[in-house]
XYZ file of C-alpha atoms in Angstrom:
645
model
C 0.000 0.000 0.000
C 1.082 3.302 -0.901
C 1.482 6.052 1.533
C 0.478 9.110 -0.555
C 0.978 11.367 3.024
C -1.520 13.511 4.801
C -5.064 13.748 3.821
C -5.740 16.956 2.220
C -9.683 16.827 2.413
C -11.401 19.196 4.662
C -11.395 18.355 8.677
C -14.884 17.192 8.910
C -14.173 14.550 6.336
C -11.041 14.142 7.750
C -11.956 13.191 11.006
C -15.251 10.825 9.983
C -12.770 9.186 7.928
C -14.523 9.469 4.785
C -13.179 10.270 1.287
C -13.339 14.228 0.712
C -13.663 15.842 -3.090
C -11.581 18.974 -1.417
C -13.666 21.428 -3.160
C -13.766 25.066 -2.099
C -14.551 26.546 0.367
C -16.698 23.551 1.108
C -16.794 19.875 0.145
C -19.623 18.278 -1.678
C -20.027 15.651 0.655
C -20.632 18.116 4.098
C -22.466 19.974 1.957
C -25.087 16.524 0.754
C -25.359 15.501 4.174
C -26.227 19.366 5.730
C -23.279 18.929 7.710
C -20.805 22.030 8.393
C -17.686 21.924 6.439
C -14.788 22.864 9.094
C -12.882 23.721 5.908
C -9.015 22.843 4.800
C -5.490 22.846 6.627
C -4.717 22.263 10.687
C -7.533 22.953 13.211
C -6.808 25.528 15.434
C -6.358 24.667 18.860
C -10.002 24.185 20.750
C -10.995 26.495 23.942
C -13.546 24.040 25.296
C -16.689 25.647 27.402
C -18.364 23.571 29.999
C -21.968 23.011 28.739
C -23.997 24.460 31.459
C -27.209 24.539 29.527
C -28.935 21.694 30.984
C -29.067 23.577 34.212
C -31.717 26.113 32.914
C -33.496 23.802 30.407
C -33.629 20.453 31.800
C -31.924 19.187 28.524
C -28.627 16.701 28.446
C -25.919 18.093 27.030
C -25.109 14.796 25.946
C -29.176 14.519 24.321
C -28.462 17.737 22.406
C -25.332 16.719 20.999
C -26.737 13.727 19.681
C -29.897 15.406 18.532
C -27.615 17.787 16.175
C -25.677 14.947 14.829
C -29.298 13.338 13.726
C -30.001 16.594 12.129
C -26.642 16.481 10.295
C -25.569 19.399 12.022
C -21.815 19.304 12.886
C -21.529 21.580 16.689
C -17.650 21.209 16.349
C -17.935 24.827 16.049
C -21.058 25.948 18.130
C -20.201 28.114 20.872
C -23.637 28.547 22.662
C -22.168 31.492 24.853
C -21.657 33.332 21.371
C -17.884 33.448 20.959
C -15.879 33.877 17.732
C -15.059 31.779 15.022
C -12.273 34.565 13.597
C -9.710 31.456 12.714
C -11.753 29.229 10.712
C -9.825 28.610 7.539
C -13.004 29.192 5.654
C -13.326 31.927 2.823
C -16.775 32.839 4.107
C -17.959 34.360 7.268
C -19.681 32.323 9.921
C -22.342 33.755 12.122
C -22.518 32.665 16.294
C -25.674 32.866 17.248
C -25.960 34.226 20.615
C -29.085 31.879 21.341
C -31.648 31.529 24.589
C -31.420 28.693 27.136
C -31.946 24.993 25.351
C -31.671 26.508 21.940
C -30.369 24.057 19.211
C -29.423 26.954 17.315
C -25.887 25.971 14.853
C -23.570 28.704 13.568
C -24.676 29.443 9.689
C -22.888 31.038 6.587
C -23.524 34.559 6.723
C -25.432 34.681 3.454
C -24.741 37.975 2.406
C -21.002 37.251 1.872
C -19.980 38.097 -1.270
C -18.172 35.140 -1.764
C -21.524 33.413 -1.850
C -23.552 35.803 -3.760
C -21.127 36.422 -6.379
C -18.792 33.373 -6.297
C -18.781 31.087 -9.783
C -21.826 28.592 -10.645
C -20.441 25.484 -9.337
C -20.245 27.521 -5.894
C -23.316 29.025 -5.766
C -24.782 25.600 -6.240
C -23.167 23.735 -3.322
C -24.378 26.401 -1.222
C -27.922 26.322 -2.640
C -28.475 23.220 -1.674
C -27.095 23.478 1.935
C -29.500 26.498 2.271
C -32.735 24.190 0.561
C -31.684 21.243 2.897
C -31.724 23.523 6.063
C -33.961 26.529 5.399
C -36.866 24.237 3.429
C -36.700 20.690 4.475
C -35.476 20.990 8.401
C -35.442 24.269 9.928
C -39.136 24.735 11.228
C -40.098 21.482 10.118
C -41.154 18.267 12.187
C -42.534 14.653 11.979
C -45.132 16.201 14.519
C -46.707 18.143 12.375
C -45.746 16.656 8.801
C -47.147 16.468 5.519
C -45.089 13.725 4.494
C -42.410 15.031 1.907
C -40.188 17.620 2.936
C -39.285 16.490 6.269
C -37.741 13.564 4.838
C -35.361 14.378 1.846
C -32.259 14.490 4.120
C -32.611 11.446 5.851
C -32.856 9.639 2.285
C -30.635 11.755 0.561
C -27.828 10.899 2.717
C -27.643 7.387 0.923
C -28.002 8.941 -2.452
C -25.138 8.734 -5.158
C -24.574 12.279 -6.343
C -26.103 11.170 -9.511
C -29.837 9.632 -8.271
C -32.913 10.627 -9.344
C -33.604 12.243 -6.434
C -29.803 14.341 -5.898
C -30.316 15.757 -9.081
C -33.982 16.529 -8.064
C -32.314 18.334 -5.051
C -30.236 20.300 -6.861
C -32.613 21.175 -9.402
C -34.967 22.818 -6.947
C -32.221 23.979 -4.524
C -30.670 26.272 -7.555
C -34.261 27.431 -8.849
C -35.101 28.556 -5.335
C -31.546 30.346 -4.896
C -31.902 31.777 -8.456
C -34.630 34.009 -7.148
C -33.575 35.435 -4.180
C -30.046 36.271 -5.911
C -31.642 36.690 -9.495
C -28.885 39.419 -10.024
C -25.300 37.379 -9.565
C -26.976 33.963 -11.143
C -27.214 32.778 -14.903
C -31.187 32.146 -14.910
C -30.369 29.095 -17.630
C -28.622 27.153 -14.647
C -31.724 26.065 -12.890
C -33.269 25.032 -16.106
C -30.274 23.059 -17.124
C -30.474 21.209 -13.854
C -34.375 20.366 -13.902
C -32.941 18.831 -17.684
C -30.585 16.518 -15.789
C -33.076 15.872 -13.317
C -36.286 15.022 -15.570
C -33.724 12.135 -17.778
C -32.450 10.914 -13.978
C -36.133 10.656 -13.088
C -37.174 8.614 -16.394
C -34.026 5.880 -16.106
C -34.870 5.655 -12.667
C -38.955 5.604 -13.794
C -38.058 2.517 -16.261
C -35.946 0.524 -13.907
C -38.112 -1.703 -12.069
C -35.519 -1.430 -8.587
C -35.510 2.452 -8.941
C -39.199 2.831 -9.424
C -40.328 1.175 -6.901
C -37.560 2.994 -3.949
C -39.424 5.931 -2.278
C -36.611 8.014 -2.996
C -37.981 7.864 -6.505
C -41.162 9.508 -5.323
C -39.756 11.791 -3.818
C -37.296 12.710 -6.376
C -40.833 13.047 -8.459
C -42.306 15.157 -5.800
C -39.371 17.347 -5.586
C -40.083 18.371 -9.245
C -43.568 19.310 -8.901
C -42.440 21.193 -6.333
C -39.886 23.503 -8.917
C -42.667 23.297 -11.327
C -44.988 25.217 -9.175
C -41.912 27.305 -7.737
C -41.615 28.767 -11.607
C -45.193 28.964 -11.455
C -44.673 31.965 -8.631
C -41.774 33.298 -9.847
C -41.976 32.865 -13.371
C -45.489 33.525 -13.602
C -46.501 30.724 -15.584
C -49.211 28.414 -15.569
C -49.017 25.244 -13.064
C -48.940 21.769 -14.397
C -49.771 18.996 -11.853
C -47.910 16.226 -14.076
C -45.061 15.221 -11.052
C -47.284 14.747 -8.591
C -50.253 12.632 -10.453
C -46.933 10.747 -11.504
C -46.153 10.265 -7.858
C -49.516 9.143 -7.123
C -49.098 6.569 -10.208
C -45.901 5.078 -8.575
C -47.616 4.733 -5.221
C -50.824 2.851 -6.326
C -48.402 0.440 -8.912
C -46.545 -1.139 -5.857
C -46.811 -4.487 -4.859
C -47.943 -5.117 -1.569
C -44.750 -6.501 -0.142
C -42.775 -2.619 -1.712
C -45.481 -1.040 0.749
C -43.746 -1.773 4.033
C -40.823 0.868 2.654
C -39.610 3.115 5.054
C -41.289 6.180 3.719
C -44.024 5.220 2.090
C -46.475 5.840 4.575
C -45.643 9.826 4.897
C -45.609 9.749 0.927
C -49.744 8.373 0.767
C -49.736 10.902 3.481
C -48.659 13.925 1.148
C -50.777 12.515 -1.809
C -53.546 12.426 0.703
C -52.587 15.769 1.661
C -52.857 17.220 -2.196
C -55.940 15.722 -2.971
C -57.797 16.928 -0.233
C -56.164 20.522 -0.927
C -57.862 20.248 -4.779
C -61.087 18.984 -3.779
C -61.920 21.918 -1.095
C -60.347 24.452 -3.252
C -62.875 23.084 -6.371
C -65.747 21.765 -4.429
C -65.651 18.923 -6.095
C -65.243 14.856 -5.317
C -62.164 12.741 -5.515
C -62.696 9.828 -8.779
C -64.229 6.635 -6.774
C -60.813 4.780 -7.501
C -58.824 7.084 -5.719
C -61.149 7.959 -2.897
C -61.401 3.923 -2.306
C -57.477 4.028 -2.623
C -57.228 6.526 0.189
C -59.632 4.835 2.591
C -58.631 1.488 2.463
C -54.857 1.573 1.676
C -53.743 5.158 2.821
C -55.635 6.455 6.222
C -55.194 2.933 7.831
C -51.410 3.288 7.960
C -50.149 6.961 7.649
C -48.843 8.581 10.773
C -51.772 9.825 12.666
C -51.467 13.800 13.940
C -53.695 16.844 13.848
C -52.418 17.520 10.360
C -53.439 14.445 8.831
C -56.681 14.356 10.717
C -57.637 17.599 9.712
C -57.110 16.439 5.608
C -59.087 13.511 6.524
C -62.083 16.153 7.802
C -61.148 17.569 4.873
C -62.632 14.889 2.579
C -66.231 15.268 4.179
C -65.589 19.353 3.919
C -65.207 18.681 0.134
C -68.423 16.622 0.243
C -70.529 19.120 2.186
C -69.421 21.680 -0.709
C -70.486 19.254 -3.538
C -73.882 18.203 -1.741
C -74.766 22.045 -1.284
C -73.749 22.492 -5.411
C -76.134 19.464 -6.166
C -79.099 20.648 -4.260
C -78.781 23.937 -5.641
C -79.005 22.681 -9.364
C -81.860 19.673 -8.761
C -84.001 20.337 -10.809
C -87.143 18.819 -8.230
C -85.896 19.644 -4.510
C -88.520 17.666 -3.004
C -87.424 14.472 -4.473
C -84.192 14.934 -3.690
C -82.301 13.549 -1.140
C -79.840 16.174 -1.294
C -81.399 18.636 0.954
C -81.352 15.753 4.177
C -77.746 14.328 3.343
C -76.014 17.758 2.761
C -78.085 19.014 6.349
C -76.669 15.442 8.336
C -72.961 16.073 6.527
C -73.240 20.070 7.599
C -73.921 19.085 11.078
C -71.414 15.829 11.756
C -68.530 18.281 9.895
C -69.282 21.295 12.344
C -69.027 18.486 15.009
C -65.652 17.150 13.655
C -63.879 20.230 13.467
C -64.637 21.362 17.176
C -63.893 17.748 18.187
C -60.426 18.445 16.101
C -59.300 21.295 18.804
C -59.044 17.898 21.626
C -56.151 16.682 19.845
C -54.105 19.516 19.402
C -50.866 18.994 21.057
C -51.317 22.331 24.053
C -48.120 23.747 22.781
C -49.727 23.904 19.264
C -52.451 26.895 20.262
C -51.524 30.009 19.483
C -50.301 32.773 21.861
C -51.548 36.260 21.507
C -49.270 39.000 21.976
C -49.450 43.182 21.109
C -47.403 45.964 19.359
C -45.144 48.402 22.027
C -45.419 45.355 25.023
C -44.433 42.368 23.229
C -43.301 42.849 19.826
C -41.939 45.553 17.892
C -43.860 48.449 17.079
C -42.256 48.319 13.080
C -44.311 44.905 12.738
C -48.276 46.218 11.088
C -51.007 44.337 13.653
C -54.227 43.907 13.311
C -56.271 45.948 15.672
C -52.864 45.932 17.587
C -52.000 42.583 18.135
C -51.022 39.070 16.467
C -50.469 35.347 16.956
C -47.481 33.621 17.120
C -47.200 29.945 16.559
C -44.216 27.414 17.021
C -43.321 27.374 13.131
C -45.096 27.950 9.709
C -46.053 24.308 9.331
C -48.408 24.710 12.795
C -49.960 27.982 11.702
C -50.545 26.893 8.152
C -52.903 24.019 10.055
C -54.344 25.957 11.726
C -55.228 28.412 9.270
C -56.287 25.325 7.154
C -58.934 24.395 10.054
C -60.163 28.205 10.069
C -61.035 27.670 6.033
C -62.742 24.216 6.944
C -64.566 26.243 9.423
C -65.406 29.184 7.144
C -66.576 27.221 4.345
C -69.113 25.009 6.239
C -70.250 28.649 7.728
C -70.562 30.087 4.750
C -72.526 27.449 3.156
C -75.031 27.769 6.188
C -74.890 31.890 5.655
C -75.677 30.998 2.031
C -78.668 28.501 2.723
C -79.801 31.740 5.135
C -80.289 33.811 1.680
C -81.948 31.138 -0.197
C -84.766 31.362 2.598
C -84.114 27.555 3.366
C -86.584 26.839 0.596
C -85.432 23.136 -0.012
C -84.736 22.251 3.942
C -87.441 20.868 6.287
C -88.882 23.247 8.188
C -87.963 21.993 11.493
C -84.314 21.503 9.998
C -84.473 24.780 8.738
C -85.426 26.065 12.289
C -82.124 24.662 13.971
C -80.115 25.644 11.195
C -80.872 28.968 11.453
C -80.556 29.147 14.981
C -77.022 27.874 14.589
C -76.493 30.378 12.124
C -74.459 33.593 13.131
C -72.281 36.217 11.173
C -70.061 36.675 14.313
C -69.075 32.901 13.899
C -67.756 33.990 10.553
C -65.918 37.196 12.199
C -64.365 35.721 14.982
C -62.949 32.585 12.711
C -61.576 35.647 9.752
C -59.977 37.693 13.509
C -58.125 34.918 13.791
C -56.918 34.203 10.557
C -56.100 38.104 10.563
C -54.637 38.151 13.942
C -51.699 35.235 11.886
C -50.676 37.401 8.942
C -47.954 39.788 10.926
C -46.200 36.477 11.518
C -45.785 35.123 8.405
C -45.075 38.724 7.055
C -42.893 40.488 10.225
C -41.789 44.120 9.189
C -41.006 43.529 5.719
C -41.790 46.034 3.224
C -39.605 44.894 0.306
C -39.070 42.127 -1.787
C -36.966 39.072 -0.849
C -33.640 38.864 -1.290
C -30.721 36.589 0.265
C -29.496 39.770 2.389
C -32.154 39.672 4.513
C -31.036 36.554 5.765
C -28.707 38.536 8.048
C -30.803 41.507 7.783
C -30.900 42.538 11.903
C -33.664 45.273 11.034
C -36.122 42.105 9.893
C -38.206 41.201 12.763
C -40.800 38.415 13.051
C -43.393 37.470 16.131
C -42.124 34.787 18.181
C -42.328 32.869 21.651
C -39.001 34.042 22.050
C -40.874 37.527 22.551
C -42.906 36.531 25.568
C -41.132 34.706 27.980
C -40.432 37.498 29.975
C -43.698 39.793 29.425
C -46.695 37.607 31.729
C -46.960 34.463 33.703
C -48.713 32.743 30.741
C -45.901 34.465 28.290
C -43.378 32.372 30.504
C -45.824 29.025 30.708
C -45.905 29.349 26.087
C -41.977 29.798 26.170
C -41.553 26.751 28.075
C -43.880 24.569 26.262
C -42.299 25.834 22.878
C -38.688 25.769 24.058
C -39.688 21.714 25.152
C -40.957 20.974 21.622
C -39.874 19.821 18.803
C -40.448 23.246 16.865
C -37.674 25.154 19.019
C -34.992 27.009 17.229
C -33.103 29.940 17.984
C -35.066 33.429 17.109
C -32.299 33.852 13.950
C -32.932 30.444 12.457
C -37.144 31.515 12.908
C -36.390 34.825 11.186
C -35.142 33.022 8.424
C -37.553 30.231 8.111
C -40.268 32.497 7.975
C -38.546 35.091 5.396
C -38.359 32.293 3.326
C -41.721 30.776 3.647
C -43.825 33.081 5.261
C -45.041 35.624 2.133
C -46.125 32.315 -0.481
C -48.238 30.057 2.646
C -49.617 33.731 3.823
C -50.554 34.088 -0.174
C -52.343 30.894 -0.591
C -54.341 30.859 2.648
C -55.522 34.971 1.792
C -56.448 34.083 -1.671
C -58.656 31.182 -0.213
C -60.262 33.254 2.294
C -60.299 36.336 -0.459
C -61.873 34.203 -3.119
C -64.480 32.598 -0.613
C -66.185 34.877 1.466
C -65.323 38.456 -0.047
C -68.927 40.256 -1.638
C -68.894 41.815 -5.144
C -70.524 45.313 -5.435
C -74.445 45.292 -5.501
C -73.831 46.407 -9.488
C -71.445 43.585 -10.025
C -73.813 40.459 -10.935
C -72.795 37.057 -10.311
C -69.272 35.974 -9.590
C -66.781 34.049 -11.677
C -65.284 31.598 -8.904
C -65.194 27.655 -7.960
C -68.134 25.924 -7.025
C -67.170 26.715 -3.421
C -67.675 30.500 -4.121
C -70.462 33.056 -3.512
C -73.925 32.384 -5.378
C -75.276 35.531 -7.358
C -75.679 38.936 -5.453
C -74.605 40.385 -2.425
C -73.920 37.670 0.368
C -75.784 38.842 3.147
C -77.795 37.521 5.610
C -81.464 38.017 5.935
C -80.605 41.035 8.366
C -78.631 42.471 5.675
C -75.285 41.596 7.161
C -72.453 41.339 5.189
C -70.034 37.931 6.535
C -67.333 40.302 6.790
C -66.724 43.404 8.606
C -65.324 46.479 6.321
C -62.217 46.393 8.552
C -61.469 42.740 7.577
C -62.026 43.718 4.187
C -59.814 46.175 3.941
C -56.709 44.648 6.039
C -56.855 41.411 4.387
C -56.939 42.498 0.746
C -53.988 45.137 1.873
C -51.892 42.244 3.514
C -52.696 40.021 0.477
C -51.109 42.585 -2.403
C -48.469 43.206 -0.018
C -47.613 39.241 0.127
C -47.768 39.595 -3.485
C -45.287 42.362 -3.589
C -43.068 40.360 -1.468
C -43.164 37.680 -3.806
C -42.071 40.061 -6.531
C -45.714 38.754 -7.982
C -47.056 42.131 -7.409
C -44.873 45.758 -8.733
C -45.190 48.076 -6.357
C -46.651 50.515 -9.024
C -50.124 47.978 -8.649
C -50.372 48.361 -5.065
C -50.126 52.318 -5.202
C -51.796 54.135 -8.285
C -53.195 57.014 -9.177
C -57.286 57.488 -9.231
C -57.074 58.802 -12.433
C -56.524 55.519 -13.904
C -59.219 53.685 -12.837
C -60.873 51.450 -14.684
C -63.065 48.436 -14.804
C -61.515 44.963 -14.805
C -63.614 42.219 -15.526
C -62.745 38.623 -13.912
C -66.062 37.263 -15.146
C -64.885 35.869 -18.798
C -62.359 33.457 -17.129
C -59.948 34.845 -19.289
C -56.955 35.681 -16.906
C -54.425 33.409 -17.476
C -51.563 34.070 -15.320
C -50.808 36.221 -11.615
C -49.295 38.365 -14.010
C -52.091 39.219 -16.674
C -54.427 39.762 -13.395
C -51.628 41.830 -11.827
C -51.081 43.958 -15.324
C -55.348 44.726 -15.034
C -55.449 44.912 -11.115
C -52.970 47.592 -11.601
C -55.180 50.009 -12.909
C -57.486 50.160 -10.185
C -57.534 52.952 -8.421
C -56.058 53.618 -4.624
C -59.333 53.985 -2.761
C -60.554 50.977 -0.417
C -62.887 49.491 -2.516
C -61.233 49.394 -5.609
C -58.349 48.109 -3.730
C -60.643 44.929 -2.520
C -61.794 44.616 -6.275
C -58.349 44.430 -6.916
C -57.359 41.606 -4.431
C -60.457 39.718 -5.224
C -59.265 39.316 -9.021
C -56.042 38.536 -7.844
C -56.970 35.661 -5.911
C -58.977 34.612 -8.656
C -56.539 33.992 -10.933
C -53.959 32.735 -8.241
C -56.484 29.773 -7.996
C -56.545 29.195 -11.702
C -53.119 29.658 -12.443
C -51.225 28.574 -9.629
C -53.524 25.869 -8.703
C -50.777 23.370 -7.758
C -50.341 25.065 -4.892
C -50.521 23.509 -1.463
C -50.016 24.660 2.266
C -47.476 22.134 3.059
């Protein structure tokens, strides 16, 4: 054997005794596995720190340590008491986050170096995906609260050749993702390129019969719906749901003994997940082969937690919408049936989703907090407070029951106008008696009370730099543990879950994900329950949306106060700014250019096209709700792959 002399890969190769590729400034291999890259040359010599944190958070030391490894985070150069990292051999700069009591909090790149955001292609890539594999599939993320696909592309991309269907898929997405936020140092052909390489990696591995039936094959399927629907927002184009329905198609092909896989479960779960998503949004019913699918193959064995509880509510939601769209078009009412079943499915689905609140884990509920005593005064409230939740996963849920609710309400505020002319009148009686506009308003308060924490104090568009942007500011539990008793009691419970991470780490989860969830659940809530103008006829919308003339109830109440109006179709145009969907000439114009957009034709194709016509509405308040309400419109028919995942 030939002694070639000392290894020249990077330390953290070095010392798991692995082989490195030694490329700069970090290797390919820490950089697959989301571990940190300790760089080239001789470690410096260590200053160890006794760990003292278990002392004020009841943690191990020895529990953390081993939690971080699992999470293919390297501590070799955490410093929890926030000391410097001045000697790392590293081109880049490295960021110690000074971090509470119990934090799992690991020193990050500072992504505004310049080596990053202006280094060559092959560079910017490696870093891309260590950002996707921390910032999309871990940080904020957890098998508590999962929708069965993103929480589990590390943990089977660590066995991946570089070359797999599903490493390719990674970097495909990773580089479209980090092509938008630092659109001005990256050749836009790169990510396209990649999805290339990805799509033939994805067809060998389609026509193998080993490859197609692994799970990372699904995933690696999954993973390029999800960049299809990414260029969907940021390219404006139109959605194609041709990934995923192949997903589905590799799922229901398996034999039975290929179902035991390790991840197959989560992956029926996601599927599950999607479906239920399209059949709300349209009102409509799943095909009998896949609903039959889902019942007797998927909901027996996928993971059981609020989230996939609330999807399967979600099924009957979608049938209460279709059995209120059949009695409306039978042509004889009293020889229907449709009238009793949709009245029994209104009833047991108002039942399920207040059962629904028993199972939410305590630490799940969200914690109320207000502008000057909690949180900063930059951050815009509504009526001077917000919610904060443990990540954007658990709000998205719960925002997703508030729609459940909201639709079922809706349906009953709608059966109101109709006089209850095909419901029994004794039925009719307790209906009615159950029926009450406030319901409606206290569910939308809510959902208002969320948007300042998916949307903080930004103003301007995403870009990388305001990952280490210190003027950003988000809502947290790290705000109120030191305001109130019952401030202290939320920290706790949060700090104890699986959701904690350090306030930085939250601030960037949520810059990243917080304007495009906040976008899909306002649009929902914008295209649902928001009234046209008396003038305006009948709306263009799903099958879920409002019937012809003004919504209200027979007191002439509106489901929405003007207030909720006008902050949610604000916040929603502002998300869309964010998102670089919206220019800011749309959100502020001149009256003088108003003019009348019409949404009824069906005709808007893209975000864009609606955003090009939106624009010419005028500034006041209810041209500005016109404006949101076409928006939304054509976010659900262009960008209808979306999903709150």
């Amino acid at each position: 054997m030939v002694n070639r002399g000392a290894s020249t890969g990077c330390i953290t190769c070095r010392e798991r005794r692995v082989k490195c590729d030694e490329q700069k400034p970090k290797c390919k291999e820490c950089l697959r596995l989301g571990r940190e890259c300790a760089g080239y040359g001789r470690r410096s010599t260590r200053v160890r720190f006794k760990d003292v944190t278990a002392r004020f958070s009841g943690k191990s030391s020895r529990g953390s340590s081993r939690e971080g490894s699992r999470n293919g985070n390297s501590n070799s150069n955490s410093n929890s008491n926030g000391g410097s990292d001045r000697d790392s051999p590293l081109r880049t700069t490295t960021t110690i986050v000074p971090t509470e009591a119990g934090s799992t909090s690991h020193p990050r790149t500072s992504w505004s170096d310049d080596a990053i955001l202006q280094g060559p292609p092959q560079v910017q890539q490696d870093y891309a995906v260590d950002f996707f594999l921390t910032y999309v599939t871990h940080i904020g993320r957890s098998k508590e609260s999962t929708r069965g696909f993103l929480e589990f592309i590390r943990p089977a991309l660590a066995t991946e050749r570089p070359d797999s269907a599903l490493s390719t898929a990674v970097n495909a997405v990773a580089m479209k993702l980090w092509a938008w936020l630092n659109h001005p140092n990256v050749d836009q052909t790169i990510p396209g390129k990649l999805l290339g390489h990805a799509l033939v990696r994805l067809q060998d591995a389609v026509e193998d019969p080993e490859e197609r039936a692994r799970d990372t094959t699904v995933l690696a399927a999954l993973l390029l719906q999800m960049y299809d629907t990414l260029a969907a927002v940021f390219d404006q184009q139109r959605a194609q749901g041709t990934h995923r329905e192949g997903a589905l198609a590799l799922l229901l092909t398996r034999a039975d003994g290929e179902k035991r896989s390790k991840f197959f479960a989560n992956l029926a779960g996601n599927i599950l997940h999607a479906k239920v998503s399209m059949c709300v949004r349209e009102g409509v019913l799943l095909p009998p082969n896949e609903l039959e699918w889902l019942e007797t193959q998927v909901i027996p064995i996928v993971p059981m937690n609020p989230s996939t509880l609330l999807d399967i509510i979600g099924l009957d939601v979608a049938k209460v919408q279709h059995l209120y769209s059949e009695a409306k078009q039978a042509e004889d009412i009293t020889s229907s049936s449709a009238p009793t079943e949709l009245f029994e499915n209104i009833q047991a689905v108002d039942a399920q989703l207040k059962q629904w609140l028993e199972v939410v884990p305590q630490h799940w509920y969200p914690f109320r907090v207000h502008t000057g005593r909690d949180i900063d005064p930059s951050i815009a409230t509504y009526q001077g407070a917000c919610e904060v939740y443990p990540s954007v996963q658990v709000a998205n849920i719960w925002n997703a029951w508030r729609i459940y609710r909201l639709i079922v309400e809706k349906i009953k505020l709608q059966l109101s106008n109709s006089g209850f002319a095909f419901v029994a009148p004794a039925r009719a009686s307790v209906l009615r008696n159950d029926l009450d506009t406030r319901e409606i308003q206290d569910i939308t308060d809510g959902l208002c009370h969320s948007i300042p924490f998916y949307l903080g104090n930004r103003t301007s568009p995403v870009v990388m730099s305001d990952m280490d942007d210190p003027h950003l500011t988000f809502p947290t539990f790290h705000d109120v543990q030191q305001t109130t008793t019952d401030g202290q009691r939320a920290f706790l419970q949060y700090r104890a879950s699986d959701h904690h991470v350090s306030r930085l780490d939250h601030a960037r989860h949520v810059i990243l994900q917080g304007p495009l969830h906040m976008t899909i659940i306002l649009s929902r809530i914008i295209d649902m329950l928001f009234a046209e103008d008396e003038d305006s006829g009948e709306r263009g919308g799903s099958s879920g949306s409002l019937p012809a003339g003004n919504p209200t109830t027979a007191n002439n109440q509106k489901p929405l106060r003007p207030e909720q109006e006008q902050w949610i179709s604000e916040q929603f145009l502002r998300a869309l700014y964010l998102l670089r969907l919206l220019p800011e000439s749309a959100r502020v114009v001149s009256p003088e250019n108003d003019t009348n957009v019409d949404d009824k034709n069906n005709q808007i194709p893209t975000v864009a096209a609606a955003a090009a016509a939106a624009s010419q509405s005028a500034q006041a308040a209810p041209n500005k709700i016109s404006k949101a309400r076409i928006l939304a419109s054509a976010l659900r028919r262009g960008l209808w792959t979306l999903t709150v995942l």
